[in-house]
mmCIF file of C-alpha atoms in Angstrom:
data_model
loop_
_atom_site.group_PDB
_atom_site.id
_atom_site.type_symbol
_atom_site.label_atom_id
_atom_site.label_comp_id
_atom_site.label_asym_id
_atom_site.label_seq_id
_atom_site.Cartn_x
_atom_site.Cartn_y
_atom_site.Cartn_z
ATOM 1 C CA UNK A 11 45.317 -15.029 57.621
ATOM 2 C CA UNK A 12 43.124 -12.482 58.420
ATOM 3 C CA UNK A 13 42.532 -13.493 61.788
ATOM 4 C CA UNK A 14 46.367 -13.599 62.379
ATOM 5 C CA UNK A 15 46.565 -10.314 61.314
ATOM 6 C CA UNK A 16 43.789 -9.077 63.423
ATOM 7 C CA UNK A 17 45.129 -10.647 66.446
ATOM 8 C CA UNK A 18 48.822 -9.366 65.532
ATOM 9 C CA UNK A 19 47.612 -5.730 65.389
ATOM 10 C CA UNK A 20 45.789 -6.167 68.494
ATOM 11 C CA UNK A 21 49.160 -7.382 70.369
ATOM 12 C CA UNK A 22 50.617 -4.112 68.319
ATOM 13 C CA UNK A 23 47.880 -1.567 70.033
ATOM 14 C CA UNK A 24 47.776 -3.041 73.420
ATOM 15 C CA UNK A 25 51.165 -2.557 73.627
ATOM 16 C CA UNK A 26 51.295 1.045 72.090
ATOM 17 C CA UNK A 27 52.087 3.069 74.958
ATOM 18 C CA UNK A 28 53.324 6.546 74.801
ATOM 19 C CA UNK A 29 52.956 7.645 71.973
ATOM 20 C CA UNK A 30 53.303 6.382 67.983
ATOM 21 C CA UNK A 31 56.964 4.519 67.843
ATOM 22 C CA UNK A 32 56.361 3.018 70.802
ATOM 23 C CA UNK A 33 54.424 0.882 68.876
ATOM 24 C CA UNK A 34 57.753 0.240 66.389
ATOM 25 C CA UNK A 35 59.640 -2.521 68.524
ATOM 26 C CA UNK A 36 56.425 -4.699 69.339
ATOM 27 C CA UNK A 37 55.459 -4.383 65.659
ATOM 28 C CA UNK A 38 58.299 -5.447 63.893
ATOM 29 C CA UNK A 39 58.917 -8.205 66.212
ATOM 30 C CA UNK A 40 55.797 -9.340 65.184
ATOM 31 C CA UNK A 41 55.711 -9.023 61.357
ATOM 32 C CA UNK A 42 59.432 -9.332 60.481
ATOM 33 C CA UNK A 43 61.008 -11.594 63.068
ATOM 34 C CA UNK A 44 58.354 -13.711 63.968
ATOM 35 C CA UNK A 45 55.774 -13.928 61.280
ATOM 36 C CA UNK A 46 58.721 -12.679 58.698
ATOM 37 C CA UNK A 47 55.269 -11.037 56.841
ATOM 38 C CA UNK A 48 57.665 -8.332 55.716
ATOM 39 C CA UNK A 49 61.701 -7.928 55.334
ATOM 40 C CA UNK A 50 63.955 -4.944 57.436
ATOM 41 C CA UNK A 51 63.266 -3.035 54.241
ATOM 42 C CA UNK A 52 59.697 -3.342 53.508
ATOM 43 C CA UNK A 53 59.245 -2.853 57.008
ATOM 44 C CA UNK A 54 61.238 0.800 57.135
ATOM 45 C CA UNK A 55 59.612 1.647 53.387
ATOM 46 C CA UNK A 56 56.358 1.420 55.048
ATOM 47 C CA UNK A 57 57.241 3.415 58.426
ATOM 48 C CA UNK A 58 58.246 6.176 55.377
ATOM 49 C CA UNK A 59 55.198 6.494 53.227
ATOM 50 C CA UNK A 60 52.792 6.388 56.396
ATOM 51 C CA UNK A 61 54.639 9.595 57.439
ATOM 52 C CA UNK A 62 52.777 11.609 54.015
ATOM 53 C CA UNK A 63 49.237 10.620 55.245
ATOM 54 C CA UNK A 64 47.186 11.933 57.917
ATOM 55 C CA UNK A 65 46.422 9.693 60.574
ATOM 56 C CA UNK A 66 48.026 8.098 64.139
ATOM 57 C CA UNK A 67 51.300 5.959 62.665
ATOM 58 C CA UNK A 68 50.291 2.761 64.515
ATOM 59 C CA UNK A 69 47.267 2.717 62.919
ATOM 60 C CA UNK A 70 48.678 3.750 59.409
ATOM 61 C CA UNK A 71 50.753 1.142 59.948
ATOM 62 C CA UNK A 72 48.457 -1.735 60.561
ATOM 63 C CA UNK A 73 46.143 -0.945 57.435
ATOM 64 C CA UNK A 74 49.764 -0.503 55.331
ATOM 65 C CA UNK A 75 50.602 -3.823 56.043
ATOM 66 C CA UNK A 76 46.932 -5.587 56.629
ATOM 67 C CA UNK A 77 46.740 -3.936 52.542
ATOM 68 C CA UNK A 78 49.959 -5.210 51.472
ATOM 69 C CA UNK A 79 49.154 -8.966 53.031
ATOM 70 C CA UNK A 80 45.231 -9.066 52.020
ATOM 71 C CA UNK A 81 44.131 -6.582 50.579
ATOM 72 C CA UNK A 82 41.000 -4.308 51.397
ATOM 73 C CA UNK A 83 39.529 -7.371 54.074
ATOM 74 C CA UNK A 84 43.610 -7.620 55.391
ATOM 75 C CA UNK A 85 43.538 -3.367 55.915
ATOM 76 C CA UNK A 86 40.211 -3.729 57.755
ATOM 77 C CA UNK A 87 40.632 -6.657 59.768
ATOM 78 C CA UNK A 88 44.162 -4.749 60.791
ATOM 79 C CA UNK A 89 42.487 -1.478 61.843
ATOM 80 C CA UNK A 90 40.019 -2.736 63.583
ATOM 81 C CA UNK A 91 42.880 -5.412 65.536
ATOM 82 C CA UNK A 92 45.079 -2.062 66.123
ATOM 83 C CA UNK A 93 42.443 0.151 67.258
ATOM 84 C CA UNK A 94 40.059 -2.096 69.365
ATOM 85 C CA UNK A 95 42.509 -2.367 72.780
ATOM 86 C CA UNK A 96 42.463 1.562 72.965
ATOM 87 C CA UNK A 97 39.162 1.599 72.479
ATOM 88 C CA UNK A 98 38.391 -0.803 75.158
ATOM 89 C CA UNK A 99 40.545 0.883 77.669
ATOM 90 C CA UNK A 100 38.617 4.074 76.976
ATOM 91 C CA UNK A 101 35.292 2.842 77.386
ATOM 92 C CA UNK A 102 36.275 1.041 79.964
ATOM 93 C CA UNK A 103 37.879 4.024 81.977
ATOM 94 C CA UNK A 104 34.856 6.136 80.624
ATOM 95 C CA UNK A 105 32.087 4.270 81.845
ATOM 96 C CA UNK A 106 33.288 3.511 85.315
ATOM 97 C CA UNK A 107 32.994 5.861 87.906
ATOM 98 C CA UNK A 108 35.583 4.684 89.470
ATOM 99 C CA UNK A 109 39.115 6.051 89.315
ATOM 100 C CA UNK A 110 41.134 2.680 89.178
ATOM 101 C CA UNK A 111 42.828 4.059 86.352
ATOM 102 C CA UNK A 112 44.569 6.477 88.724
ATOM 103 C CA UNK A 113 45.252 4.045 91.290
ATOM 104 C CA UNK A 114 48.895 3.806 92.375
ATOM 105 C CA UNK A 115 49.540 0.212 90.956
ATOM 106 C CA UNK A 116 48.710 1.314 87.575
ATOM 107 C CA UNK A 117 50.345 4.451 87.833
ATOM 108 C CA UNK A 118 53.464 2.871 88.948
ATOM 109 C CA UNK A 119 53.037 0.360 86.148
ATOM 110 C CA UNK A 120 53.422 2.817 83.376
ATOM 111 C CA UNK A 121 56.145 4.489 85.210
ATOM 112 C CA UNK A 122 58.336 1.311 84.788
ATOM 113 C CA UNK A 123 57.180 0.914 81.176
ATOM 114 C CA UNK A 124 58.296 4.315 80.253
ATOM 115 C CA UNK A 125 61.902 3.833 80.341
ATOM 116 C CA UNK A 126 61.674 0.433 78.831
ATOM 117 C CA UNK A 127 59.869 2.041 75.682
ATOM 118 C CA UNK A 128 62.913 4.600 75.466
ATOM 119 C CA UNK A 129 65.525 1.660 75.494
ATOM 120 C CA UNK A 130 63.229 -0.717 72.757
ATOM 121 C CA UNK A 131 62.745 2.520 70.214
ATOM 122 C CA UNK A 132 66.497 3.386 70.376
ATOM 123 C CA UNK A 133 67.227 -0.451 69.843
ATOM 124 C CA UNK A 134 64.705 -0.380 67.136
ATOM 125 C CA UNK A 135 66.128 2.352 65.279
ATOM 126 C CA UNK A 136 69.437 1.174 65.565
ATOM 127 C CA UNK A 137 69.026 -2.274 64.268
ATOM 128 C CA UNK A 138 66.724 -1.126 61.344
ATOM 129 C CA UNK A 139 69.379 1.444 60.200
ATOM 130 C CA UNK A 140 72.615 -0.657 60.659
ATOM 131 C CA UNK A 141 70.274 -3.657 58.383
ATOM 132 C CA UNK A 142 69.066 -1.176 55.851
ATOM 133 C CA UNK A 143 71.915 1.997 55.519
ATOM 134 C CA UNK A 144 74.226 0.360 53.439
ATOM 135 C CA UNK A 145 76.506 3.652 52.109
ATOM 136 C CA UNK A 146 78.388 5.889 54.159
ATOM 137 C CA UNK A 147 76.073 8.639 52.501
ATOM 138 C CA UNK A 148 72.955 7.081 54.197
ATOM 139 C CA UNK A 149 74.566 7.169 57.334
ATOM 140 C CA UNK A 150 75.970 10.760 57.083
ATOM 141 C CA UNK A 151 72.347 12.018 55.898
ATOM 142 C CA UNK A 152 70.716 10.042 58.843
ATOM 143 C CA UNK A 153 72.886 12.117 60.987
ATOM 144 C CA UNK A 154 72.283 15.534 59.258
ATOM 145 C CA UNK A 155 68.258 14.348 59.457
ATOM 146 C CA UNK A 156 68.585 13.557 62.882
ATOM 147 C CA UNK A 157 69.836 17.218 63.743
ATOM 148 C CA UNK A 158 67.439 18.540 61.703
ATOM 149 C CA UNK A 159 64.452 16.755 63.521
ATOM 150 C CA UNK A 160 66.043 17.348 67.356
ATOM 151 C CA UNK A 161 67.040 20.813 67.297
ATOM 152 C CA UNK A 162 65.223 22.457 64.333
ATOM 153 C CA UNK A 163 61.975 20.408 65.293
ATOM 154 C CA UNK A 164 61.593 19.610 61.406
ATOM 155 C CA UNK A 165 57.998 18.324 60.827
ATOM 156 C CA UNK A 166 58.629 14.050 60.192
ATOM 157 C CA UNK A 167 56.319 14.733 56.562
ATOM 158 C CA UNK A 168 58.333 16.980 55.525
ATOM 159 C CA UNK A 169 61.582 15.815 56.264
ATOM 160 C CA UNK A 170 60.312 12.639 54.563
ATOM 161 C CA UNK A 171 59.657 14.388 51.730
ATOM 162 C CA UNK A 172 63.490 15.635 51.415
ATOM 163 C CA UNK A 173 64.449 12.700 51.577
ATOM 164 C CA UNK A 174 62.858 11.407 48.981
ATOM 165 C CA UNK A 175 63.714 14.557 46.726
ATOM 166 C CA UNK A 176 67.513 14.209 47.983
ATOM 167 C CA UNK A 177 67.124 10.258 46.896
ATOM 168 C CA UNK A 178 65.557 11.073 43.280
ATOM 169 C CA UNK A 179 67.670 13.678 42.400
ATOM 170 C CA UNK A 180 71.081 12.133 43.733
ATOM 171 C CA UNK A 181 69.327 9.042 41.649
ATOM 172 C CA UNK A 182 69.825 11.222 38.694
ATOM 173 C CA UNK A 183 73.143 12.487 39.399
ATOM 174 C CA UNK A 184 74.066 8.591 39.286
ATOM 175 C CA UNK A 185 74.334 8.142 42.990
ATOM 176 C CA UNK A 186 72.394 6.144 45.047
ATOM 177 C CA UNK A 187 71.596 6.178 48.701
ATOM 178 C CA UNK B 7 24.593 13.918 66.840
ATOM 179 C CA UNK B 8 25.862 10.635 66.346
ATOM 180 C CA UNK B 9 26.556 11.863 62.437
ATOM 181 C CA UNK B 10 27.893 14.647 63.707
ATOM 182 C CA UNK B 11 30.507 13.213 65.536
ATOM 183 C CA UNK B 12 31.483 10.670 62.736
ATOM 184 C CA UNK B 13 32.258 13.964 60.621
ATOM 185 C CA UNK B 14 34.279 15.643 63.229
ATOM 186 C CA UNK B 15 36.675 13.218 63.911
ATOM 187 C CA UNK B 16 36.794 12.293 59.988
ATOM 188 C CA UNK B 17 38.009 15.684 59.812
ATOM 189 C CA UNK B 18 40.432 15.999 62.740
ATOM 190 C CA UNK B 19 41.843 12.296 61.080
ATOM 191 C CA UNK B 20 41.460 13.938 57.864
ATOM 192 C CA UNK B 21 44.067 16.734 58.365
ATOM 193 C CA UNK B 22 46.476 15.391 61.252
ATOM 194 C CA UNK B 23 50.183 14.671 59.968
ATOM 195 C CA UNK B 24 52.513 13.061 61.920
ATOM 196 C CA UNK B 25 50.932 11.676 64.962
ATOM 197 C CA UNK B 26 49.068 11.935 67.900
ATOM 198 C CA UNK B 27 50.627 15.009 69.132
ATOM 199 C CA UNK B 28 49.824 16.884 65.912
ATOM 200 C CA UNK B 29 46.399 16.334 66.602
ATOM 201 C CA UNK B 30 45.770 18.073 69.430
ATOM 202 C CA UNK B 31 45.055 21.542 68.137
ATOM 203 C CA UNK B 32 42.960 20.508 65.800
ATOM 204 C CA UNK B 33 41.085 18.363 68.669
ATOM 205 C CA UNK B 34 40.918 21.524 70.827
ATOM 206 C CA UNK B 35 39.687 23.585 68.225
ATOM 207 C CA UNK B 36 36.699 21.617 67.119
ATOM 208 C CA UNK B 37 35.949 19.518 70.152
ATOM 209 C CA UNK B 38 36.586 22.033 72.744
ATOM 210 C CA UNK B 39 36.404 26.163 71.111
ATOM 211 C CA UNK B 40 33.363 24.642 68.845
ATOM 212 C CA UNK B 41 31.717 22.494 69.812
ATOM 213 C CA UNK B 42 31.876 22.757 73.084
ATOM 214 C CA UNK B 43 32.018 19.080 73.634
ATOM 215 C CA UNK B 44 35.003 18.903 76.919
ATOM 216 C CA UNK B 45 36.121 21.648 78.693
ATOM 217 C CA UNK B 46 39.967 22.418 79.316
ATOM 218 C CA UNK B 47 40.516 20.009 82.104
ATOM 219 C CA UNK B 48 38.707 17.306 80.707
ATOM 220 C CA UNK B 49 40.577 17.590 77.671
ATOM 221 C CA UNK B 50 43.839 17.368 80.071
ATOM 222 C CA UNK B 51 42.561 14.491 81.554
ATOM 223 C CA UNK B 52 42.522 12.694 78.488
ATOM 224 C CA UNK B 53 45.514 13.809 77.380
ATOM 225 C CA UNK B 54 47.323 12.185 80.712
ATOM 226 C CA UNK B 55 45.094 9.016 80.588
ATOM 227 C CA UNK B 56 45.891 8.637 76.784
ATOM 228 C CA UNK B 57 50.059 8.895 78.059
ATOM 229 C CA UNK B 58 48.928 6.153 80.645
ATOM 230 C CA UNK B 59 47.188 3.556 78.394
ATOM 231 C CA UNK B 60 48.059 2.212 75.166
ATOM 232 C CA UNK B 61 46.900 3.199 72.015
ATOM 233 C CA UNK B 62 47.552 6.190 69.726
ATOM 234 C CA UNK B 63 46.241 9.446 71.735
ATOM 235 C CA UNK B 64 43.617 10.179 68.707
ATOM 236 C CA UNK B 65 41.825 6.990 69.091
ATOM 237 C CA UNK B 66 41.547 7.045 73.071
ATOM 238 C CA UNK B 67 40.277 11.030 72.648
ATOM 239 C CA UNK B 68 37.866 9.911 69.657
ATOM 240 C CA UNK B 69 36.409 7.079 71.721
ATOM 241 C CA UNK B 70 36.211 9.203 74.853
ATOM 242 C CA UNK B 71 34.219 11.787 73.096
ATOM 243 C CA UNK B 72 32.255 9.953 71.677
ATOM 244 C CA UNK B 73 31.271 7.731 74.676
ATOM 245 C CA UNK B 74 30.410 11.168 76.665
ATOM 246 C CA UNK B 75 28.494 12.947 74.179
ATOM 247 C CA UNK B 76 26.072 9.488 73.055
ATOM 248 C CA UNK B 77 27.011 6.332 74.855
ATOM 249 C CA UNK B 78 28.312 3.070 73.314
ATOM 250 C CA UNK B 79 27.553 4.131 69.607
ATOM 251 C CA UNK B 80 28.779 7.407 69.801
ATOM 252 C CA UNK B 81 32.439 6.028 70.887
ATOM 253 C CA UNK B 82 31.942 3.355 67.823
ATOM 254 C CA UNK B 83 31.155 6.182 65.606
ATOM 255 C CA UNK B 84 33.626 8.578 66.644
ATOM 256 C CA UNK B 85 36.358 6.124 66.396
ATOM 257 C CA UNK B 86 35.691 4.725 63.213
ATOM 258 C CA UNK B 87 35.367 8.614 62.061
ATOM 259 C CA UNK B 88 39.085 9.066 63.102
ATOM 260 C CA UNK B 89 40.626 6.175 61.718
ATOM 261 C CA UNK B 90 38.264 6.166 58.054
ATOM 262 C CA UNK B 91 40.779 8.648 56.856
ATOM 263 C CA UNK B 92 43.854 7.058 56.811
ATOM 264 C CA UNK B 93 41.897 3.871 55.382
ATOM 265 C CA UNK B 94 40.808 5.830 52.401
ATOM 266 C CA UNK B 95 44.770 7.632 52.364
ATOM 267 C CA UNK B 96 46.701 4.429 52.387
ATOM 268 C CA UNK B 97 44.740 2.376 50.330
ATOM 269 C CA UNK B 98 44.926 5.122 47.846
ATOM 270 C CA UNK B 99 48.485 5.381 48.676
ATOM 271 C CA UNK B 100 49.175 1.240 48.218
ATOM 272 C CA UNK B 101 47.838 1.895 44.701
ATOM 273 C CA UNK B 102 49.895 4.980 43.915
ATOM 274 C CA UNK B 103 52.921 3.186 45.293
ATOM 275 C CA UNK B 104 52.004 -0.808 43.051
ATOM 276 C CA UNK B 105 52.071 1.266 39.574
ATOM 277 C CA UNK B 106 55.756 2.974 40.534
ATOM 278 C CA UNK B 107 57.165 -0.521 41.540
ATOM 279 C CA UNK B 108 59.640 -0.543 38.848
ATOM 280 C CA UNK B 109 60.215 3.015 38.328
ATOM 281 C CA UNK B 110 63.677 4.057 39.215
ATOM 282 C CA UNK B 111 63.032 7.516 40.467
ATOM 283 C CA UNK B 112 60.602 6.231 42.888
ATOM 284 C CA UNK B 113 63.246 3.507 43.935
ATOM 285 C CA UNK B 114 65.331 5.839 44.680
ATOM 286 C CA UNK B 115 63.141 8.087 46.587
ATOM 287 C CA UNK B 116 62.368 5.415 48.685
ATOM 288 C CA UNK B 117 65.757 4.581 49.740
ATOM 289 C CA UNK B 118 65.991 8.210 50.209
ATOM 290 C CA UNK B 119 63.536 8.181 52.788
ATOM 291 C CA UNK B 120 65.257 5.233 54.501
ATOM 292 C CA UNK B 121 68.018 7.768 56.433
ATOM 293 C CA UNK B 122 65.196 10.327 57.448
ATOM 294 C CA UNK B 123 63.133 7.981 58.701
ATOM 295 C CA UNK B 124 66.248 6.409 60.780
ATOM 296 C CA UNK B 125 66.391 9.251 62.026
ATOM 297 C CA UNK B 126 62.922 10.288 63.091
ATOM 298 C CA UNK B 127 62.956 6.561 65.070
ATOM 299 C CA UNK B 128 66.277 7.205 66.647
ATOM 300 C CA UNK B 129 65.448 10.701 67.487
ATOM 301 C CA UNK B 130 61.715 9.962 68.900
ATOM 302 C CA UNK B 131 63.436 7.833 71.419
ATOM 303 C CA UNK B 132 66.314 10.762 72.438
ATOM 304 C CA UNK B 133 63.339 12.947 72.927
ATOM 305 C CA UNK B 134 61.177 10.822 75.173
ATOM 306 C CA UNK B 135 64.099 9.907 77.471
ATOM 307 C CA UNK B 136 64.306 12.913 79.559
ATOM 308 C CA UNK B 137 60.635 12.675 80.283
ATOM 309 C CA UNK B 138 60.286 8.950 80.680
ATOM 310 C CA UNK B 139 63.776 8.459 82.791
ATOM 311 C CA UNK B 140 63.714 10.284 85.291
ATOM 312 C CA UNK B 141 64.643 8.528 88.725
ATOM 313 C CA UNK B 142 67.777 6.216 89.217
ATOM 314 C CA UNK B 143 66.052 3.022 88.911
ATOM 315 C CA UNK B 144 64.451 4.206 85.378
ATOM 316 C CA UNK B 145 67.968 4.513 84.170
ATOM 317 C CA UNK B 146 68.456 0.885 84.853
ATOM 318 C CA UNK B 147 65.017 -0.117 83.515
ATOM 319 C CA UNK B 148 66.207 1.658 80.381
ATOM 320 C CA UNK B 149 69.667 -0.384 80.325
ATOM 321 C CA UNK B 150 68.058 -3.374 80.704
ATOM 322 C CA UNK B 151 65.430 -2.614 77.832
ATOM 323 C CA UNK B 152 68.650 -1.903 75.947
ATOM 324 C CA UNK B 153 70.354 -5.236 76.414
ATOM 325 C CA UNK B 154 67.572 -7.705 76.385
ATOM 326 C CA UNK B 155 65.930 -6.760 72.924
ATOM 327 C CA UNK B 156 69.730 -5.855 71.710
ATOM 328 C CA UNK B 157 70.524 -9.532 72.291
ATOM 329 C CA UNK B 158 66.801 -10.437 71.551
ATOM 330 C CA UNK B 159 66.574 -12.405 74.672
ATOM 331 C CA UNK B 160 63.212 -11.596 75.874
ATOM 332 C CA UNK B 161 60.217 -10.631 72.929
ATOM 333 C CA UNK B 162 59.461 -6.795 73.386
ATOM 334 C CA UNK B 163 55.930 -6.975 74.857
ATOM 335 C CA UNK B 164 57.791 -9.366 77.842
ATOM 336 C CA UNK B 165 60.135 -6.496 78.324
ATOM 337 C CA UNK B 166 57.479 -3.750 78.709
ATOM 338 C CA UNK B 167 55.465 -6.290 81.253
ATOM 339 C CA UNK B 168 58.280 -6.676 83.325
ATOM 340 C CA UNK B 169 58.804 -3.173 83.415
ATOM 341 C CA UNK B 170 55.521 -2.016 84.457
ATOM 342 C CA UNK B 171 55.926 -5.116 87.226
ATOM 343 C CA UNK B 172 59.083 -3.461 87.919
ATOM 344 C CA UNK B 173 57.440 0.104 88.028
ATOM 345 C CA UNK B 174 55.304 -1.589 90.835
ATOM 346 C CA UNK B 175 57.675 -3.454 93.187
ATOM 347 C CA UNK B 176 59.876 -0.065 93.000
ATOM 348 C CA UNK B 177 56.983 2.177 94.050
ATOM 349 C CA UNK B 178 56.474 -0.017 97.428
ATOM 350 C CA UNK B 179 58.954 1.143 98.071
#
């Protein structure tokens, strides 16, 4: 188990380019649909809480669910799966004096990957919200949220945070989300 | 030095929310203003190199740090400094969130979060795309991405390969 998880996570950070979510579609591929580790909702729950501690999501993420699956030895083999391509790439780049890094192949590479990452977010995001949003409330709120985070540039822990206030005290009121 | 830089990045993981980009101030402020560590350009340079390779931007500017100021250990150290926070965080968190399994309030918090956190995912996408498509051929890269892991047809990691493949064959041209 834990050496499925630390080869998971690795296939998570190798293919974590540009930025946090890009690392969403690759990762729940791997732990919902193809090791179904986790369901749609665990899944989104987790992508939640990470947002209220400090640290890069993808590798919040891996020790979140390397914890939930094994424990302390499951977080740690998880970090150290998520972190360890960066980390070679970097060394890698850093000790060699030479700038293949910057050669046009690669550079052209990642220029093709960009708009791919764009399309398998959007997907992402869609999916996950038409399997989890069940009320018409949920979807109306992830609307309000999203204009909130694209034009007023709401920080993500914060609007987090609303929700879960909005959740609680509509919770009380007798109405769920 | 080498404890040094363990307690730097501890700190920079220790008070970044929300991701990579978030951290960048606080990188510039200790690495750069303090400690004097990387100048300006450098610190640009890792900032595009991070965009080009995978991996979360803190980790690849922990482990390029580290490897500059003291070698091979340095880069272990500094890395490991980054990511001990959010160890210590989330396992505290895991606990926090086991004892309010079957409280209600926290239930409903949770699915509370679920529409905010739609809409961070959906939104991070809308606000990459005018950066990341840019010419007419990115456009179609982008479709494609759409429709293959709509209809899950290829995994995700085949789609970004083909891409960058993709990304090559177009610049020959």
């Amino acid at each position: 188990m834990l050496w499925q998880l630390f080869i998971s996570c690795f296939r998570v950070g190798a293919f974590t380019i540009g930025g946090g979510y890009a690392m969403l579609p690759v990762m729940k591929n791997i732990f919902v649909n193809e090791k179904k580790w986790v369901s749609d909702e665990e899944f989104v729950d987790m992508i939640s809480v990470i947002q209220i501690v400090p640290g890069a999501i993808a590798i919040n993420a891996s020790i979140y669910l390397g914890h939930k699956l094994s424990g302390i030895p499951g977080a740690i083999a998880a970090a150290l799966g998520s972190a360890l391509p960066s980390f070679l790439i970097i060394l890698l780049i850093a000790s060699s004096l030479a700038g293949w890094y910057q050669s046009p192949y690669v550079m052209n590479f990642f220029s093709g990957i960009r708009p791919a990452v764009v399309g398998l977010i959007l997907v992402a995001g869609i999916k996950l919200g038409r399997d989890i949003l069940q009320s018409k409330l949920a979807l109306i709120l992830t609307f309000i949220f999203g204009v909130f985070t694209l034009w007023l540039k709401i920080h993500p822990a914060l609007l987090i945070i609303l929700g879960a206030l909005l959740g609680i005290v509509l919770g009380k009121g007798g109405k769920e989300i | 030095m080498i404890l040094q830089l363990f307690l730097t990045f501890a700190q920079i993981g220790a008070f970044t929310f929300g991701g990579g980009y978030a951290m960048l101030p606080l990188i510039q402020r200790e690495v750069i203003d303090k400690y004097h560590w990387l100048s300006n350009a450098e610190f640009l340079d890792i900032i595009a190199t991070a965009e080009m390779t995978p991996g979360p931007i803190s980790i690849n500017t922990a482990t390029f740090v580290g490897y500059k100021m003291a070698g091979f250990w340095g880069s272990v150290v500094a890395t490991l400094g980054i990511i001990l926070p959010s160890f210590a965080a989330i396992t505290l968190l895991t606990v926090v969130l086991n004892k309010l399994q079957d409280n209600k309030d926290a239930q409903n918090g949770l699915k509370g979060m679920r529409p905010a956190v739609t809409a961070m995912i959906i939104t991070a996408a809308l606000s990459l795309a005018p950066q990341s498509i840019v010419r007419p051929a990115d456009v179609i890269i982008f479709l494609a991405a759409v429709i293959l892991s709509w209809q899950q047809w290829l995994d995700p990691i085949l789609i970004l390969l083909l891409s960058g493949v993709l990304g090559i064959v177009i610049g020959l041209f």
